[in-house]
PDB file of C-alpha atoms in Angstrom:
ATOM      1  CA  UNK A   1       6.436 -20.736  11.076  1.00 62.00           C
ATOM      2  CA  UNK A   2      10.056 -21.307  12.457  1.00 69.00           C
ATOM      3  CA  UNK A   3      11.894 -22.155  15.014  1.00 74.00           C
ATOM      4  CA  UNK A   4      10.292 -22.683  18.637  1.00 71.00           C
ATOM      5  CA  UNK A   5       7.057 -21.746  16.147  1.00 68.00           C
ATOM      6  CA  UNK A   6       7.232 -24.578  13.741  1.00 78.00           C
ATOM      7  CA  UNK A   7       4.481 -26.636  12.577  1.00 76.00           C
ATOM      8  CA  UNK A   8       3.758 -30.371  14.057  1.00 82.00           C
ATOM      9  CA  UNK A   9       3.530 -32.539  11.161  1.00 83.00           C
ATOM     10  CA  UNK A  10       1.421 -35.242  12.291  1.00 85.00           C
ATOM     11  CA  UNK A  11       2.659 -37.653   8.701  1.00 86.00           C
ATOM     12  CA  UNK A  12       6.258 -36.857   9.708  1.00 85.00           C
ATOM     13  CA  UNK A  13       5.521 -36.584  13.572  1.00 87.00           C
ATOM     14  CA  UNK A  14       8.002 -34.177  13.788  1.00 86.00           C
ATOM     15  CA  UNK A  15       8.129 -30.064  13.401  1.00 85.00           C
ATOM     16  CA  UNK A  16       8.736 -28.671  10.345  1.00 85.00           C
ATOM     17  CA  UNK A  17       8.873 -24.950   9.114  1.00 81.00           C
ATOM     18  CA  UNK A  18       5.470 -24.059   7.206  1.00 77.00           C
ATOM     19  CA  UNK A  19       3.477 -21.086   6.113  1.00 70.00           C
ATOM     20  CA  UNK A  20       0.207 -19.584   7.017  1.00 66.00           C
ATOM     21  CA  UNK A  21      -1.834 -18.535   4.239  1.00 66.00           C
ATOM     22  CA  UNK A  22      -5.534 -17.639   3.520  1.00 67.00           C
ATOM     23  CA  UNK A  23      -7.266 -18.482   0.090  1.00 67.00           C
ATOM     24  CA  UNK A  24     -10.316 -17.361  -1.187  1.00 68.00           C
ATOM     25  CA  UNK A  25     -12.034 -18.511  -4.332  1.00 70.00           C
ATOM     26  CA  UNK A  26     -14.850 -16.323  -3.300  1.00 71.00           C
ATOM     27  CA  UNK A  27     -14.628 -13.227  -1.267  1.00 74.00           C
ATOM     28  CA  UNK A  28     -17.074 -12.620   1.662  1.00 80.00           C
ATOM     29  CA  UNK A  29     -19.124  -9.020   2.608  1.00 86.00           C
ATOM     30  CA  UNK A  30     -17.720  -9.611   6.334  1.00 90.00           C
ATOM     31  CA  UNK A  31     -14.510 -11.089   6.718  1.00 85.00           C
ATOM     32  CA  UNK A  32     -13.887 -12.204  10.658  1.00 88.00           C
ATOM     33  CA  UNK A  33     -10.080 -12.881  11.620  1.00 84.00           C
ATOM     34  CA  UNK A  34      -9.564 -14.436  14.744  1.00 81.00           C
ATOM     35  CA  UNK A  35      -6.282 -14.024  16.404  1.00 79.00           C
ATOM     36  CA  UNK A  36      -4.823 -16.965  18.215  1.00 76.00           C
ATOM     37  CA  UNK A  37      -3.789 -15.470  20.997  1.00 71.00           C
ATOM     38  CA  UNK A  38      -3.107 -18.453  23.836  1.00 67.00           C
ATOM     39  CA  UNK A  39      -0.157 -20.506  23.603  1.00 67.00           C
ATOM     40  CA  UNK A  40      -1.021 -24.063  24.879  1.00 64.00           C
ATOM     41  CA  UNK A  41       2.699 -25.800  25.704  1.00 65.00           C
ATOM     42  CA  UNK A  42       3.328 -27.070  28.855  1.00 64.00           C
ATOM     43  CA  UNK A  43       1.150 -24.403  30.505  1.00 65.00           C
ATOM     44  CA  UNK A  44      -1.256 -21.793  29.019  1.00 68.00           C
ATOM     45  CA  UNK A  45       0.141 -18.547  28.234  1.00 69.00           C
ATOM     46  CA  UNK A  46      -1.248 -15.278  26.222  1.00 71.00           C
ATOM     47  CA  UNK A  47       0.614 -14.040  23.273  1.00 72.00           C
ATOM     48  CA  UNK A  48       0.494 -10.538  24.216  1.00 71.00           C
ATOM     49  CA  UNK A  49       2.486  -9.180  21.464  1.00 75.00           C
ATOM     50  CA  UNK A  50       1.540  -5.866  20.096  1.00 75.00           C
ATOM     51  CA  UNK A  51      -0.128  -5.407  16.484  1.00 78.00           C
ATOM     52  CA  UNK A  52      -1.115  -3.347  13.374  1.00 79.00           C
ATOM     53  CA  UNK A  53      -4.346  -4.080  11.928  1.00 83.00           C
ATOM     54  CA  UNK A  54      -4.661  -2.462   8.575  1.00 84.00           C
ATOM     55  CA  UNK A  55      -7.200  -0.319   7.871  1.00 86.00           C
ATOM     56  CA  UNK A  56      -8.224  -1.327   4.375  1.00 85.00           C
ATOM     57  CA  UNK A  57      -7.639  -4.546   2.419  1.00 79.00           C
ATOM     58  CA  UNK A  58      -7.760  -4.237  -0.872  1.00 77.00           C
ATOM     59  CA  UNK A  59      -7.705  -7.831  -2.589  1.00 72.00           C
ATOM     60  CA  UNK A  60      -7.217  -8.632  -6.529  1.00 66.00           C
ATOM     61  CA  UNK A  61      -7.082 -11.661  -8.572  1.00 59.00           C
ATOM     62  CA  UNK A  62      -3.729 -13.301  -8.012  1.00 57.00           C
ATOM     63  CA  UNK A  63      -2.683 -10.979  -5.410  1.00 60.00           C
ATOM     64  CA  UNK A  64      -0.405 -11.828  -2.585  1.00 56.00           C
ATOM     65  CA  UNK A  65      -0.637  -9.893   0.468  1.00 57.00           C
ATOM     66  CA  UNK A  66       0.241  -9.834   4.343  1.00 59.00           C
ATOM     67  CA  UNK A  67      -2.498 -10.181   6.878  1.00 65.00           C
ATOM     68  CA  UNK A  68      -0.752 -10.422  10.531  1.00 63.00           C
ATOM     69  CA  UNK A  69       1.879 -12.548   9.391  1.00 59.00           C
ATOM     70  CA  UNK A  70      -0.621 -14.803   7.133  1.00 58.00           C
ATOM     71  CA  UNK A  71      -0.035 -14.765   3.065  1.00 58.00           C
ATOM     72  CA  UNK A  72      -3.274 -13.781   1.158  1.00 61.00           C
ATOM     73  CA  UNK A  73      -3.818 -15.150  -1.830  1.00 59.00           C
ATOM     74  CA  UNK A  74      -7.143 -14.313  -3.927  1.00 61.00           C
ATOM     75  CA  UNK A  75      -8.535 -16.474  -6.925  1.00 57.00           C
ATOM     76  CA  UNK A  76     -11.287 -16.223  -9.324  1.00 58.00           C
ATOM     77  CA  UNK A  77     -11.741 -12.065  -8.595  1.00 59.00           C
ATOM     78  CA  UNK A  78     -12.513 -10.156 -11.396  1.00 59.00           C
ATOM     79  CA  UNK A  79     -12.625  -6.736 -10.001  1.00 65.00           C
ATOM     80  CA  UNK A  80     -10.951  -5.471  -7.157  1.00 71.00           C
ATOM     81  CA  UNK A  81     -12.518  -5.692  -3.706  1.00 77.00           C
ATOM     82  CA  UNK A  82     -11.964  -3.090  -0.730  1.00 83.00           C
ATOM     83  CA  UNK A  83     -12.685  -4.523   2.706  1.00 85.00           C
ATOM     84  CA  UNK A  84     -12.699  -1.926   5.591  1.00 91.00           C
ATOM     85  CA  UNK A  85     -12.228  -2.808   9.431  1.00 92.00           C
ATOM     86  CA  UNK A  86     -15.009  -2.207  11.128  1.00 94.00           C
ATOM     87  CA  UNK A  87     -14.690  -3.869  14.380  1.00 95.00           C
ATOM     88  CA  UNK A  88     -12.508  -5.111  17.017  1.00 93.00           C
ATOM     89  CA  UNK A  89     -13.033  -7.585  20.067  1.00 92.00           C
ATOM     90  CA  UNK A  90     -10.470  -6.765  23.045  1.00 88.00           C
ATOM     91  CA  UNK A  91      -9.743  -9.354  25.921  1.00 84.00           C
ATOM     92  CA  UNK A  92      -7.899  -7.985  29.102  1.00 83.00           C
ATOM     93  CA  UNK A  93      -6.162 -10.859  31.603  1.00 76.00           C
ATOM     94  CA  UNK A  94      -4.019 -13.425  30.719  1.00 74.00           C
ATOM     95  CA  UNK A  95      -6.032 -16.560  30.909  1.00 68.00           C
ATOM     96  CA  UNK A  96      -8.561 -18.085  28.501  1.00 68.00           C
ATOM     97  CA  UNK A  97     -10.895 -19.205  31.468  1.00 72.00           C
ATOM     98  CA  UNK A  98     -11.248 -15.876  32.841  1.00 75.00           C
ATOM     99  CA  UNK A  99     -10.710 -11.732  32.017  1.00 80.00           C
ATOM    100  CA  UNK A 100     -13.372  -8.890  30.159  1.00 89.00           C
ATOM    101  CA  UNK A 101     -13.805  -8.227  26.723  1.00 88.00           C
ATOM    102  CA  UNK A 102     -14.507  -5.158  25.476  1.00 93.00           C
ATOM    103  CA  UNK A 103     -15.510  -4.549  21.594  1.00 95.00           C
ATOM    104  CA  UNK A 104     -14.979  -1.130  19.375  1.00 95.00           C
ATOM    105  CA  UNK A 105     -17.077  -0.558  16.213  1.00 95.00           C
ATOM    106  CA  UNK A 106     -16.542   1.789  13.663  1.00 94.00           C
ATOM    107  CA  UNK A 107     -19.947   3.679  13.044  1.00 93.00           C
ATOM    108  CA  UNK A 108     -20.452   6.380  10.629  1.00 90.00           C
ATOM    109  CA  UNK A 109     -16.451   6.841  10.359  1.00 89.00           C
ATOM    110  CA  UNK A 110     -16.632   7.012  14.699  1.00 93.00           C
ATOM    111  CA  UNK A 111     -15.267   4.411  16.717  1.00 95.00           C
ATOM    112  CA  UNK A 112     -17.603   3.369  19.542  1.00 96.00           C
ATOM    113  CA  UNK A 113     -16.069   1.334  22.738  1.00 95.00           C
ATOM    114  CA  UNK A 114     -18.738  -0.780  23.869  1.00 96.00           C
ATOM    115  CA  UNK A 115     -17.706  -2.123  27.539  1.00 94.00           C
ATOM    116  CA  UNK A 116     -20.143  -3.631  29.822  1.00 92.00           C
ATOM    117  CA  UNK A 117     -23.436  -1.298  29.549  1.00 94.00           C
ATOM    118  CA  UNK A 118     -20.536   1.573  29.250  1.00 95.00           C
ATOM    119  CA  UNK A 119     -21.316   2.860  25.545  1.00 96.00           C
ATOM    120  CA  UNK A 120     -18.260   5.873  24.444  1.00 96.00           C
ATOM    121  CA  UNK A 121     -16.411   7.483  21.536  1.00 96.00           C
ATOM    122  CA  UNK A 122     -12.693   6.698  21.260  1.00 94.00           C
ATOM    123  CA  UNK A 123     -10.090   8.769  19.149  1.00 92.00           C
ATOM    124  CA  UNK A 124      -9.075   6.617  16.161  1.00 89.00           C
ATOM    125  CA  UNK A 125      -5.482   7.232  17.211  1.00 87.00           C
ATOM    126  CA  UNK A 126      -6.012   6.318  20.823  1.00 86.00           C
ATOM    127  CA  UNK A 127      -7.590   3.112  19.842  1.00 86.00           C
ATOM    128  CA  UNK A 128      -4.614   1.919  17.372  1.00 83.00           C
ATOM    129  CA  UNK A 129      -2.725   2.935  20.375  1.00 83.00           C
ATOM    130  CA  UNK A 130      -4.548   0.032  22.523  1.00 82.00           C
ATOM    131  CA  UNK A 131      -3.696  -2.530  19.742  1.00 78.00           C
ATOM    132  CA  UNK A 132      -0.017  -1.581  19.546  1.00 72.00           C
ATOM    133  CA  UNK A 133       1.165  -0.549  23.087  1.00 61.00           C
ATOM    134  CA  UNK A 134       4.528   0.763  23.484  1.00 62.00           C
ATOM    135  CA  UNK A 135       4.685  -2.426  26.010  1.00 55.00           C
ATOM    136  CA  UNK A 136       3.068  -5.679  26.178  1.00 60.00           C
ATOM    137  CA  UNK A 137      -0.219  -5.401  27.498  1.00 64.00           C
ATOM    138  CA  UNK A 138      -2.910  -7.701  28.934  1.00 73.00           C
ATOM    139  CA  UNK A 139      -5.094  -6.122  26.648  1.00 77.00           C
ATOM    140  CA  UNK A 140      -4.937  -7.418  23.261  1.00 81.00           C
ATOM    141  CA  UNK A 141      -7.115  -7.043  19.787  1.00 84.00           C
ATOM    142  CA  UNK A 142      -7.817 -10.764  19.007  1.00 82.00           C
ATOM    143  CA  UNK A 143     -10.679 -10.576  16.516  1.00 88.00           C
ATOM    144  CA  UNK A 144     -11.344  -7.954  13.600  1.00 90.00           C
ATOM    145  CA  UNK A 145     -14.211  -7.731  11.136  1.00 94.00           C
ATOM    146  CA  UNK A 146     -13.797  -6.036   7.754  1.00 90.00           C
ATOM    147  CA  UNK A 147     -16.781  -5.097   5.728  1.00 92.00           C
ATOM    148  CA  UNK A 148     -16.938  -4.722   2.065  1.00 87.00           C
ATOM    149  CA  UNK A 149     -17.207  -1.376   0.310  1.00 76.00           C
ATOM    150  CA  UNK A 150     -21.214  -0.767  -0.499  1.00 61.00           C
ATOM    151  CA  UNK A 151     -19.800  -0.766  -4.106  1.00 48.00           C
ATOM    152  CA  UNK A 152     -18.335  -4.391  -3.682  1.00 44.00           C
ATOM    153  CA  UNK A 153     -20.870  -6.009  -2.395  1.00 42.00           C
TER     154      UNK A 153
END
């Protein structure tokens, strides 16, 4: 984290430049990351920025990865552990308070848009395309599930 991003270091009271990181000792069968996706300065504002979710993870003992900007780090892993995504929650509007959600789930290698009672297949391509829009968007991927491999669990 730099620059208007940097960290508030409540010891120091003052902003420093710091790193986000995830470490696991253990490694879950779903793992759930939550995009922070409001911005809570003087006023609210959504981070609308467009984004990549990978696919896979594949996580090893003393492996250091990238995971939207966050530095993985795995302990204690003897084998090595595939996660796939699986899911995505989508929230349209730019407010906290108010907007829709919609949420896509990957069933039997088919992605399924579940929106209000409104139940529908999406391309895979078509749905990357909603999390990375050639311009920002109101509509923005903030949380992703990734299952283990049968094999892993």
């Amino acid at each position: 984290l730099r620059g208007e991003n940097k960290y508030f270091c409540t010891n120091c009271n003052t902003h420093v430049e710091a790193r986000r990181h995830y470490r696991f000792a253990a490694l879950p069968d779903i793992l759930v990351v939550h995009l922070k996706r409001f911005s809570y300065h003087i006023t609210q504002r959504k981070i609308c920025s467009p984004i990549t979710p990978p696919t896979t993870l594949c996580l090893r003992d003393g492996q250091q990865d990238q995971l939207f900007g966050a530095e993985i780090v795995v302990l204690f892993c003897s084998t090595d552990y595939v996660l796939a995504l699986n899911g995505m929650v989508f929230h349209s509007g730019f407010y906290n308070s108010s907007g829709h959600y919609s949420a896509y789930l990957n069933h039997h290698d088919e992605w399924l848009c579940f929106d209000d009672s409104i139940v529908s297949a999406v391309r895979t391509d078509r749905l990357f395309e909603l999390c990375s829009p050639l311009s920002e968007s109101s509509n923005t991927a903030y949380l992703f599930f990734y299952v283990a491999n049968e094999g892993d669990v």
